[in-house]
Amino acid sequence: QLQLVESGGGLVQAGGSLRLSCAASERTFSSYAMGWFRQAPGKEREFVGRISLNGGSTLYADSVKGRFTISRDNAKNTVYLQMNSLKPEDTAVYYCAAGAGSGINFGYVYWGQGTQVTVSL
């Protein structure tokens, strides 16, 4: 079973940057597409972005496009979320997830415990 551990969250002022990391427990990490999600208080979890198995393809939610960048290092079993130009509305718990399958059968099967990101004015 793949275990995922996020780190790098914290408190930052609006306009600042943070880089989140998500470390996986096994080398099978490279067999999974990786996604980032977030959940703000009182709101549903929302998709932030996704990166393909080899890192060659990424997809982002419109709300973060141009500000956030996802990358991965399969040699280190780690995926990253670089967040720039942060806004107060980016405040949330951020989760990484490992996805498997393709097409309509694609789904996220492993989740991390989350890391808090708080953006102040």
PDB file of C-alpha atoms in Angstrom:
ATOM      1  CA  GLN A   1       0.000   0.000   0.000  1.00  0.00           C
ATOM      2  CA  LEU A   2       1.382   3.349  -1.016  1.00  0.00           C
ATOM      3  CA  GLN A   3       1.724   5.837   1.811  1.00  0.00           C
ATOM      4  CA  LEU A   4       1.871   9.546   1.062  1.00  0.00           C
ATOM      5  CA  VAL A   5       3.146  12.238   3.400  1.00  0.00           C
ATOM      6  CA  GLU A   6       2.750  15.938   2.607  1.00  0.00           C
ATOM      7  CA  SER A   7       4.970  18.647   4.028  1.00  0.00           C
ATOM      8  CA  GLY A   8       5.815  22.285   3.453  1.00  0.00           C
ATOM      9  CA  GLY A   9       2.603  23.940   4.513  1.00  0.00           C
ATOM     10  CA  GLY A  10       2.519  26.994   6.718  1.00  0.00           C
ATOM     11  CA  LEU A  11       1.548  30.621   7.058  1.00  0.00           C
ATOM     12  CA  VAL A  12       2.459  33.038   4.279  1.00  0.00           C
ATOM     13  CA  GLN A  13       1.455  36.558   3.341  1.00  0.00           C
ATOM     14  CA  ALA A  14      -0.581  37.234   0.245  1.00  0.00           C
ATOM     15  CA  GLY A  15       1.660  37.424  -2.792  1.00  0.00           C
ATOM     16  CA  GLY A  16       4.142  35.019  -1.282  1.00  0.00           C
ATOM     17  CA  SER A  17       5.175  31.512  -2.255  1.00  0.00           C
ATOM     18  CA  LEU A  18       5.262  28.047  -0.760  1.00  0.00           C
ATOM     19  CA  ARG A  19       6.395  24.693  -2.056  1.00  0.00           C
ATOM     20  CA  LEU A  20       4.588  21.601  -0.875  1.00  0.00           C
ATOM     21  CA  SER A  21       6.140  18.167  -1.084  1.00  0.00           C
ATOM     22  CA  CYS A  22       4.494  14.780  -1.058  1.00  0.00           C
ATOM     23  CA  ALA A  23       6.776  11.836  -0.378  1.00  0.00           C
ATOM     24  CA  ALA A  24       5.706   8.318  -1.239  1.00  0.00           C
ATOM     25  CA  SER A  25       6.730   5.213   0.654  1.00  0.00           C
ATOM     26  CA  GLU A  26       7.455   2.946  -2.304  1.00  0.00           C
ATOM     27  CA  ARG A  27       9.149   2.980  -5.673  1.00  0.00           C
ATOM     28  CA  THR A  28       5.818   2.051  -7.243  1.00  0.00           C
ATOM     29  CA  PHE A  29       5.224   5.805  -6.970  1.00  0.00           C
ATOM     30  CA  SER A  30       6.317   6.113 -10.591  1.00  0.00           C
ATOM     31  CA  SER A  31       3.371   3.936 -11.615  1.00  0.00           C
ATOM     32  CA  TYR A  32       0.853   6.519 -10.472  1.00  0.00           C
ATOM     33  CA  ALA A  33      -0.374   9.799 -11.797  1.00  0.00           C
ATOM     34  CA  MET A  34      -0.323  12.251  -8.922  1.00  0.00           C
ATOM     35  CA  GLY A  35      -2.885  14.832  -8.026  1.00  0.00           C
ATOM     36  CA  TRP A  36      -3.159  17.735  -5.622  1.00  0.00           C
ATOM     37  CA  PHE A  37      -6.435  18.691  -3.980  1.00  0.00           C
ATOM     38  CA  ARG A  38      -7.435  21.208  -1.351  1.00  0.00           C
ATOM     39  CA  GLN A  39     -10.252  21.704   1.099  1.00  0.00           C
ATOM     40  CA  ALA A  40     -11.097  24.988   2.743  1.00  0.00           C
ATOM     41  CA  PRO A  41     -13.204  25.163   5.932  1.00  0.00           C
ATOM     42  CA  GLY A  42     -16.858  24.613   5.164  1.00  0.00           C
ATOM     43  CA  LYS A  43     -16.177  23.797   1.538  1.00  0.00           C
ATOM     44  CA  GLU A  44     -15.929  20.648  -0.499  1.00  0.00           C
ATOM     45  CA  ARG A  45     -12.592  19.272  -1.549  1.00  0.00           C
ATOM     46  CA  GLU A  46     -11.523  20.659  -4.894  1.00  0.00           C
ATOM     47  CA  PHE A  47      -9.103  19.567  -7.567  1.00  0.00           C
ATOM     48  CA  VAL A  48      -5.943  21.671  -7.868  1.00  0.00           C
ATOM     49  CA  GLY A  49      -3.911  19.855 -10.473  1.00  0.00           C
ATOM     50  CA  ARG A  50      -2.474  16.634 -11.745  1.00  0.00           C
ATOM     51  CA  ILE A  51       0.755  15.330 -13.237  1.00  0.00           C
ATOM     52  CA  SER A  52       1.278  12.273 -15.411  1.00  0.00           C
ATOM     53  CA  LEU A  53       3.417   9.267 -14.524  1.00  0.00           C
ATOM     54  CA  ASN A  54       6.574  10.621 -16.154  1.00  0.00           C
ATOM     55  CA  GLY A  55       5.856  14.280 -15.492  1.00  0.00           C
ATOM     56  CA  GLY A  56       5.370  15.087 -19.128  1.00  0.00           C
ATOM     57  CA  SER A  57       1.807  16.262 -18.807  1.00  0.00           C
ATOM     58  CA  THR A  58       0.081  18.482 -16.268  1.00  0.00           C
ATOM     59  CA  LEU A  59      -3.429  19.767 -15.772  1.00  0.00           C
ATOM     60  CA  TYR A  60      -4.559  22.593 -13.512  1.00  0.00           C
ATOM     61  CA  ALA A  61      -7.744  24.047 -12.175  1.00  0.00           C
ATOM     62  CA  ASP A  62      -8.536  27.464 -13.624  1.00  0.00           C
ATOM     63  CA  SER A  63      -8.280  29.001 -10.168  1.00  0.00           C
ATOM     64  CA  VAL A  64      -4.555  28.187  -9.907  1.00  0.00           C
ATOM     65  CA  LYS A  65      -3.454  28.133 -13.540  1.00  0.00           C
ATOM     66  CA  GLY A  66      -0.412  30.332 -14.070  1.00  0.00           C
ATOM     67  CA  ARG A  67       0.338  30.503 -10.339  1.00  0.00           C
ATOM     68  CA  PHE A  68       0.826  26.876  -9.302  1.00  0.00           C
ATOM     69  CA  THR A  69       3.187  24.332 -10.829  1.00  0.00           C
ATOM     70  CA  ILE A  70       3.263  20.595 -10.218  1.00  0.00           C
ATOM     71  CA  SER A  71       6.428  18.596 -10.743  1.00  0.00           C
ATOM     72  CA  ARG A  72       7.702  15.200  -9.721  1.00  0.00           C
ATOM     73  CA  ASP A  73      10.981  13.428  -9.111  1.00  0.00           C
ATOM     74  CA  ASN A  74      10.454   9.707  -9.529  1.00  0.00           C
ATOM     75  CA  ALA A  75      13.973   8.980  -8.304  1.00  0.00           C
ATOM     76  CA  LYS A  76      12.991  10.556  -4.968  1.00  0.00           C
ATOM     77  CA  ASN A  77       9.413   9.237  -4.963  1.00  0.00           C
ATOM     78  CA  THR A  78       8.226  12.800  -4.481  1.00  0.00           C
ATOM     79  CA  VAL A  79       5.752  15.166  -6.110  1.00  0.00           C
ATOM     80  CA  TYR A  80       5.822  18.918  -5.576  1.00  0.00           C
ATOM     81  CA  LEU A  81       3.359  21.764  -5.694  1.00  0.00           C
ATOM     82  CA  GLN A  82       4.990  25.145  -6.194  1.00  0.00           C
ATOM     83  CA  MET A  83       2.560  27.876  -5.256  1.00  0.00           C
ATOM     84  CA  ASN A  84       3.298  31.469  -6.238  1.00  0.00           C
ATOM     85  CA  SER A  85       1.305  34.689  -5.969  1.00  0.00           C
ATOM     86  CA  LEU A  86      -0.711  33.189  -3.158  1.00  0.00           C
ATOM     87  CA  LYS A  87      -4.088  34.663  -2.292  1.00  0.00           C
ATOM     88  CA  PRO A  88      -6.151  34.426   0.899  1.00  0.00           C
ATOM     89  CA  GLU A  89      -8.617  32.247  -0.989  1.00  0.00           C
ATOM     90  CA  ASP A  90      -5.862  29.650  -1.415  1.00  0.00           C
ATOM     91  CA  THR A  91      -6.087  28.955   2.304  1.00  0.00           C
ATOM     92  CA  ALA A  92      -6.942  25.276   2.736  1.00  0.00           C
ATOM     93  CA  VAL A  93      -5.664  21.886   3.706  1.00  0.00           C
ATOM     94  CA  TYR A  94      -3.759  20.530   0.730  1.00  0.00           C
ATOM     95  CA  TYR A  95      -3.719  16.834  -0.079  1.00  0.00           C
ATOM     96  CA  CYS A  96      -1.758  14.771  -2.545  1.00  0.00           C
ATOM     97  CA  ALA A  97      -3.216  11.640  -4.051  1.00  0.00           C
ATOM     98  CA  ALA A  98      -2.032   8.786  -6.240  1.00  0.00           C
ATOM     99  CA  GLY A  99      -4.186   7.894  -9.187  1.00  0.00           C
ATOM    100  CA  ALA A 100      -4.480   4.695 -11.193  1.00  0.00           C
ATOM    101  CA  GLY A 101      -6.432   3.492 -14.194  1.00  0.00           C
ATOM    102  CA  SER A 102      -7.297   5.339 -17.362  1.00  0.00           C
ATOM    103  CA  GLY A 103     -10.226   7.069 -18.939  1.00  0.00           C
ATOM    104  CA  ILE A 104     -13.452   6.618 -17.053  1.00  0.00           C
ATOM    105  CA  ASN A 105     -11.717   4.061 -14.862  1.00  0.00           C
ATOM    106  CA  PHE A 106      -9.190   6.551 -13.553  1.00  0.00           C
ATOM    107  CA  GLY A 107      -9.422   7.164  -9.823  1.00  0.00           C
ATOM    108  CA  TYR A 108      -7.356   8.316  -6.870  1.00  0.00           C
ATOM    109  CA  VAL A 109      -6.629   5.330  -4.672  1.00  0.00           C
ATOM    110  CA  TYR A 110      -4.152   6.619  -2.094  1.00  0.00           C
ATOM    111  CA  TRP A 111      -4.298   9.881  -0.169  1.00  0.00           C
ATOM    112  CA  GLY A 112      -1.995  11.759   2.132  1.00  0.00           C
ATOM    113  CA  GLN A 113      -3.022  13.226   5.462  1.00  0.00           C
ATOM    114  CA  GLY A 114      -2.884  16.821   4.275  1.00  0.00           C
ATOM    115  CA  THR A 115      -0.895  19.930   5.132  1.00  0.00           C
ATOM    116  CA  GLN A 116      -2.341  23.285   6.131  1.00  0.00           C
ATOM    117  CA  VAL A 117      -1.676  26.357   4.020  1.00  0.00           C
ATOM    118  CA  THR A 118      -2.805  29.698   5.387  1.00  0.00           C
ATOM    119  CA  VAL A 119      -2.476  32.897   3.380  1.00  0.00           C
ATOM    120  CA  SER A 120      -2.871  36.139   5.289  1.00  0.00           C
ATOM    121  CA  LEU A 121      -3.602  39.621   3.969  1.00  0.00           C
TER     122      LEU A 121
END
